[in-house]
Coordinates of C-alpha atoms in Angstrom, one line a residue:
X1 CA 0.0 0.0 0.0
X2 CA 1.4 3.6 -0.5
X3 CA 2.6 5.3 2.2
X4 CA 0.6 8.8 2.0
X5 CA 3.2 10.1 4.3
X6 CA 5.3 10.2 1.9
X7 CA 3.6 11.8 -0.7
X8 CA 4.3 15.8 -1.6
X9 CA 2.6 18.4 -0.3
X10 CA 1.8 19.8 -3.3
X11 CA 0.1 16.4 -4.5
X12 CA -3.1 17.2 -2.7
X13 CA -3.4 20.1 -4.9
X14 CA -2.8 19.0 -8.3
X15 CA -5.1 16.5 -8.0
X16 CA -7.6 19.1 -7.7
X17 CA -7.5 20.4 -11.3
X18 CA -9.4 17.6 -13.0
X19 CA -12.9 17.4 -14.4
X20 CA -14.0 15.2 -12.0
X21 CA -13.8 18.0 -9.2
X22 CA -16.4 20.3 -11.0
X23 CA -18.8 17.3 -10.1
X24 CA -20.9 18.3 -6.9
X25 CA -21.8 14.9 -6.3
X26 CA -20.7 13.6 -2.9
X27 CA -21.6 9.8 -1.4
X28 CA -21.4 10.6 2.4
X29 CA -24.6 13.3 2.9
X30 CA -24.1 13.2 6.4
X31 CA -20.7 15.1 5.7
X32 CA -22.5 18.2 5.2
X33 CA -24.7 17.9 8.3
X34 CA -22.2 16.9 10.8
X35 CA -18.9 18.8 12.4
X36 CA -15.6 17.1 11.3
X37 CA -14.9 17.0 15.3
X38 CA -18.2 15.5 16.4
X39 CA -19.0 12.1 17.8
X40 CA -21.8 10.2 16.6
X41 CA -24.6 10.9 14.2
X42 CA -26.2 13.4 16.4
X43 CA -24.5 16.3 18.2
X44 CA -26.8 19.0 20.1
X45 CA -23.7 21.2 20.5
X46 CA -23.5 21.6 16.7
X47 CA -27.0 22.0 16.1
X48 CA -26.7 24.8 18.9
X49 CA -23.8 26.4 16.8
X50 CA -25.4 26.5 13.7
X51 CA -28.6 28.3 15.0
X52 CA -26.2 30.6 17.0
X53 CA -24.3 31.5 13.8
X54 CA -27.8 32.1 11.9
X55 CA -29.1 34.2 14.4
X56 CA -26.1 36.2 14.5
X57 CA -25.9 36.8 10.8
X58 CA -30.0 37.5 10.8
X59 CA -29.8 40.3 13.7
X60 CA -27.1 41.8 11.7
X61 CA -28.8 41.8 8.0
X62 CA -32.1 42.7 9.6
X63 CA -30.9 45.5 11.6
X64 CA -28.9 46.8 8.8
X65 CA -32.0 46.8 6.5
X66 CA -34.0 48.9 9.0
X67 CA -31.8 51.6 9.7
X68 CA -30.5 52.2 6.4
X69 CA -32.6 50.7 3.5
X70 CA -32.6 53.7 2.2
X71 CA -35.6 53.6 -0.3
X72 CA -34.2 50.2 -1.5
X73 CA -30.3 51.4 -1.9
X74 CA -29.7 48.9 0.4
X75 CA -29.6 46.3 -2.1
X76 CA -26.9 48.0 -4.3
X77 CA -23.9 47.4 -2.2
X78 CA -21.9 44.6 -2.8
X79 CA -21.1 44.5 1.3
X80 CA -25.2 43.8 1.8
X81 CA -24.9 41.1 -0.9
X82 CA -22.5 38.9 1.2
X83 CA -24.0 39.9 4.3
X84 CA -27.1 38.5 3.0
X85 CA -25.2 35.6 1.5
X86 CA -23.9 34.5 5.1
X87 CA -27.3 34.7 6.0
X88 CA -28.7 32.9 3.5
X89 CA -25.8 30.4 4.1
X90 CA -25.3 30.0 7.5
X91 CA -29.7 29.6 8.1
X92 CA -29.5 27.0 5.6
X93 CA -27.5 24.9 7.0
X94 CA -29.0 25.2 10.7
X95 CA -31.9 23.8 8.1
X96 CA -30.1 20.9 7.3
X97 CA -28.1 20.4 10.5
X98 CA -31.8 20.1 12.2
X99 CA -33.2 18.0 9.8
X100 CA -30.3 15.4 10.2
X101 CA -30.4 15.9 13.8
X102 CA -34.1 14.5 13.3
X103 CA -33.4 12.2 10.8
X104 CA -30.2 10.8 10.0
X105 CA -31.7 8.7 6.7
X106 CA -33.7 12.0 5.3
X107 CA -30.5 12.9 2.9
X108 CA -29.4 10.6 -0.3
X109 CA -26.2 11.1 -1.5
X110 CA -26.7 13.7 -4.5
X111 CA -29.7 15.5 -2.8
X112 CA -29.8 18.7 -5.1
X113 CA -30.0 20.4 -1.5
X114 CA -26.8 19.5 -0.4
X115 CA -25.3 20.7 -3.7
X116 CA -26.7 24.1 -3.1
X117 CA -25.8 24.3 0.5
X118 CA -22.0 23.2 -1.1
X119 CA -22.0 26.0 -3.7
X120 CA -23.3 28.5 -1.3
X121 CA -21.0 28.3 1.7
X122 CA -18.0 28.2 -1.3
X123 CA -19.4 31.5 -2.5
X124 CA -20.1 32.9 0.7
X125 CA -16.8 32.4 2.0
X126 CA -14.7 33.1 -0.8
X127 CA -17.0 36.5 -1.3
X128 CA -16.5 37.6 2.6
X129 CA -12.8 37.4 2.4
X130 CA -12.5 39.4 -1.0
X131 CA -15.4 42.3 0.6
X132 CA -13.2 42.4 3.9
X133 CA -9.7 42.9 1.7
X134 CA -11.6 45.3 -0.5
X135 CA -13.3 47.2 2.0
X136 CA -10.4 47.7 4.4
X137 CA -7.7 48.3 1.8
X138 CA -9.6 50.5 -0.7
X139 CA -12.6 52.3 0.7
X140 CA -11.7 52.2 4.7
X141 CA -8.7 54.7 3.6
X142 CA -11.4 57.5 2.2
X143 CA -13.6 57.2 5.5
X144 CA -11.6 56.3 8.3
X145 CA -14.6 57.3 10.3
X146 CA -16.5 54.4 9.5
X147 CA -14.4 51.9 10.9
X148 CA -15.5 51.9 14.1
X149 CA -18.9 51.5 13.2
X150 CA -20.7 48.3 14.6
X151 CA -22.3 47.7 11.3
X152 CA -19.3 48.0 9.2
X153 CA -17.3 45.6 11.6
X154 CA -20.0 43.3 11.3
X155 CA -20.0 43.1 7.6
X156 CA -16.5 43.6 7.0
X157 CA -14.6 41.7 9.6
X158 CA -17.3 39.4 11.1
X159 CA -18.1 37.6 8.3
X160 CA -14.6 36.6 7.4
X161 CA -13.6 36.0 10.8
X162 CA -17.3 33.5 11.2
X163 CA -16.8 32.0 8.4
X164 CA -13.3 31.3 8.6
X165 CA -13.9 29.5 11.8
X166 CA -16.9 27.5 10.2
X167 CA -14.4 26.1 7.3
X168 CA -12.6 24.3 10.3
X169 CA -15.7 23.4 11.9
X170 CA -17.6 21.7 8.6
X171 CA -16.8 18.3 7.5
X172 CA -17.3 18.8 3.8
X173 CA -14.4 18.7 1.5
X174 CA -13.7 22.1 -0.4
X175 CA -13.2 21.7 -4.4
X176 CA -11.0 24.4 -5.9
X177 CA -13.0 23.6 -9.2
X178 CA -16.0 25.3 -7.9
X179 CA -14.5 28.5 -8.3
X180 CA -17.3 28.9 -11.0
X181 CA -19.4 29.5 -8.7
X182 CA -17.8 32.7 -6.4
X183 CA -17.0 33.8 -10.0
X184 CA -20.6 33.7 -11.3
X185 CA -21.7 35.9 -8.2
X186 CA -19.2 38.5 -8.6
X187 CA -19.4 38.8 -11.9
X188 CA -23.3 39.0 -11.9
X189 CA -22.4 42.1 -9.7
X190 CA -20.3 43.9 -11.7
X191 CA -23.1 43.5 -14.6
X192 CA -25.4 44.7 -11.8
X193 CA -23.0 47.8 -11.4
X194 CA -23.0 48.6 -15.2
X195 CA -26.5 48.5 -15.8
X196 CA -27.7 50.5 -12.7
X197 CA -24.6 53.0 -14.0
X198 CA -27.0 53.1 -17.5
X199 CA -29.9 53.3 -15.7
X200 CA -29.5 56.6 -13.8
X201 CA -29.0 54.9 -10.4
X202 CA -27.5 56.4 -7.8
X203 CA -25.9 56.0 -4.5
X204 CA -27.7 57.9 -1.6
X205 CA -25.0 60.9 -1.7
X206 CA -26.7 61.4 -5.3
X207 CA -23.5 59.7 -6.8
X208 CA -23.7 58.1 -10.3
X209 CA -21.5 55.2 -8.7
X210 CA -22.2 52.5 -6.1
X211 CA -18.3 52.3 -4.8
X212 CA -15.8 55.0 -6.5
X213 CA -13.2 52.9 -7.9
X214 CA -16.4 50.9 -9.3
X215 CA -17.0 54.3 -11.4
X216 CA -18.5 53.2 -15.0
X217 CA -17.7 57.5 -16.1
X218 CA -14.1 56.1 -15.8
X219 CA -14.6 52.7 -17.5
X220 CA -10.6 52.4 -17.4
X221 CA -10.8 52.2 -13.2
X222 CA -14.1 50.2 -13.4
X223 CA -12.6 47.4 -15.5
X224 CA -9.9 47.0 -13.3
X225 CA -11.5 47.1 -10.5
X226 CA -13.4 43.9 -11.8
X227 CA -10.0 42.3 -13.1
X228 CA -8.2 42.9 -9.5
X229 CA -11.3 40.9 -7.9
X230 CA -11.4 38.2 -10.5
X231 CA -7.2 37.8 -9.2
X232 CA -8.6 38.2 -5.6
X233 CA -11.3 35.8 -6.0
X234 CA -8.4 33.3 -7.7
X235 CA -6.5 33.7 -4.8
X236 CA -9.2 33.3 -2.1
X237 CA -10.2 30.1 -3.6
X238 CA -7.3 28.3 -3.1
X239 CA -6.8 29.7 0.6
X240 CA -10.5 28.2 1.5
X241 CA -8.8 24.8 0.0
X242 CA -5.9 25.5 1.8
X243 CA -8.1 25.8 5.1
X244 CA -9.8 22.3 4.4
X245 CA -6.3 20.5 3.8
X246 CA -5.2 22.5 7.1
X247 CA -8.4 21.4 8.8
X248 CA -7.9 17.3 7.4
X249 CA -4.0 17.9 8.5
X250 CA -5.2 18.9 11.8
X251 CA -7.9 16.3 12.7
X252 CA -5.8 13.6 11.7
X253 CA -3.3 14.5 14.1
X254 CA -5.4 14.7 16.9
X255 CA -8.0 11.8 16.5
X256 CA -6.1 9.3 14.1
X257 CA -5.7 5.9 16.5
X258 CA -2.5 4.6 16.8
X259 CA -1.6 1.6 13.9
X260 CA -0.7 -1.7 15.2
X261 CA 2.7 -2.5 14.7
X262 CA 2.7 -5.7 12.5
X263 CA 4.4 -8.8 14.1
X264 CA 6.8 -9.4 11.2
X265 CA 9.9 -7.7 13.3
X266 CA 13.0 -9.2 13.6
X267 CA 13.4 -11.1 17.1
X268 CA 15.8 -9.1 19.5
X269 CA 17.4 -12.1 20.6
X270 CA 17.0 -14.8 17.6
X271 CA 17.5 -18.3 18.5
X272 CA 21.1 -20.0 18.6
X273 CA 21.6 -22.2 15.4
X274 CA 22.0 -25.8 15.8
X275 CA 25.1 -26.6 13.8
X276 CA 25.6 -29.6 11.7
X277 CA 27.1 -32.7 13.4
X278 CA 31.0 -32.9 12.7
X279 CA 32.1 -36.1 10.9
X280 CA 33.9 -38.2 13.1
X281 CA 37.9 -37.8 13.2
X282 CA 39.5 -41.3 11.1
X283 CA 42.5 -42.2 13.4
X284 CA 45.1 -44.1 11.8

C-alpha cells in the first residue's frame, strides 16, 4: 500500500485540477450535516452552533435593512450582498443540520440540496474574504470614520472572521473547481454595477456610482476594478482549499488511532543455530 506520508505536499493540490472535481456529487450526505470533530450521528452542541451562527448573521442583515434601507439602496452594495449571502448560508445549514439531527436517513447522496448548500457556503466564504480585503484596503482609507462602526465591523470583519472559523468546523471537502461559482456571483455584480450605472441609479450621496473605484464614467478604473477581484477571487479560492487541507491535517493529528505495529519484526534475541554434526575424526 502507498505510504501517503510520503507523498508531496503539493500532490493534494494537483489532484484538484481535473474534471471530476467540477462534479458536486458527494456519497457521504451526512458530511455536510455533521462537524468534522463531532462524535456520533447526532450532536446537540453543533445544532446549537449552527442556529447561534444564523441568528447572529440574521440580527445583523435585519438590523442593517432597517436603519439604512434607504428607499431600497440597500440592495446595491456589494457588502449587503454577502452579508445576505452569510445569512442565506449559514440559516440554511442550521436547516439541514436540524433536519439530520431528526433524521439521519432523510439525505441521499446527490440531494440537489446538499449541492446548493456546497455551492453557497464556497461562494459565501470566498465572497466575505474578498469584501473584507476590498473594503479595508480601498474604501476604509477614504472614510476612516467608519471603521469603528458596529455595522461595518460586522460586515467587513465578522463575516470573514465567522466564516473562517466554520471552514474548520464543517466536515465537507472544499473543491477548488467550484471557483465557477464565487466567480458567477461576482461577476453578476459587476453586470449589476454597469447597468444601474445606465440606468440613472445612484448612490444615496446622489452619486452616479455605487463604490468609486467601481465608477463606470471612468470605465478604465471600473474594468480593473473587476480584473483585481477576479485575481482576488483566484487567490481566495485556493486559501478556502488550503483551510480544508489545514483542517484534514489537523484532525488527523489529533483523533487518528494509533496503527498496530505488524508482528513481522525481527526477534531481539534470535535463537542460537544448531550446527551440523561434525564427521567423526579417522584415526590411523
Amino acid at each position: 500500500m502507498r505510504d501517503k506520508s510520503q507523498e508531496p505536499c503539493c500532490l493534494p493540490l494537483k489532484e484538484e485540477f481535473q474534471r471530476s472535481k467540477f462534479s458536486l456529487h458527494h456519497e457521504d450526505p451526512s458530511a455536510f450535516c455533521r462537524s468534522q470533530w463531532q462524535k456520533g450521528d447526532r450532536s446537540f452542541i453543533w445544532l446549537l452552533y449552527r442556529w447561534l451562527l444564523a441568528a447572529f448573521f440574521a440580527a445583523g442583515v435585519i438590523g442593517s435593512m432597517i436603519e439604512t434601507f434607504n428607499g431600497g439602496r440597500w440592495f446595491i452594495y456589494l457588502t449587503d450582498w454577502g452579508f445576505s449571502l452569510c445569512f442565506y448560508c449559514c440559516t440554511y445549514g442550521a436547516v439541514i443540520a436540524t433536519i439530520y439531527f431528526i433524521k439521519p436517513s432523510y439525505f441521499a447522496p446527490g440531494s440537489w440540496a446538499l449541492k446548493i448548500y456546497w455551492i453557497s457556503h464556497y461562494t459565501t466564504v470566498v465572497l466575505a474574504m474578498m469584501i473584507t480585503l476590498v473594503f479595508w484596503a480601498a474604501l476604509y482609507p477614504s472614510m476612516p470614520g467608519m471603521g469603528a462602526d458596529l455595522y461595518n465591523l460586522w460586515a467587513h470583519a465578522f463575516n470573514s472572521i465567522c466564516l473562517i472559523f466554520d471552514c474548520f468546523m464543517v466536515a465537507f471537502p472544499t473543491r477548488i473547481m467550484h471557483f465557477v461559482y464565487p466567480f458567477i456571483a461576482g461577476i453578476t455584480y459587476g453586470i449589476f454595477s454597469l447597468i444601474y450605472f445606465w440606468t440613472g441609479g445612484v448612490d444615496p450621496m446622489g452619486n452616479r456610482f455605487i463604490y468609486f473605484i467601481l465608477d463606470w464614467e471612468r470605465p478604465g478604473l471600473a474594468i480593473g476594478t473587476v480584473c483585481g477581484c477576479i485575481v482576488l477571487v483566484s487567490c481566495f479560492c485556493i486559501l478556502v482549499f488550503g483551510f480544508y487541507r489545514l483542517r484534514i491535517s489537523i484532525y488527523e493529528s489529533c483523533c487518528k488511532k494509533p496503527e498496530e505495529i505488524p508482528a513481522t519484526t525481527t526477534p531481539a534475541n534470535p535463537p542460537d543455530t544448531i550446527a551440523p554434526p561434525k564427521e567423526p575424526r579417522q584415526v590411523v
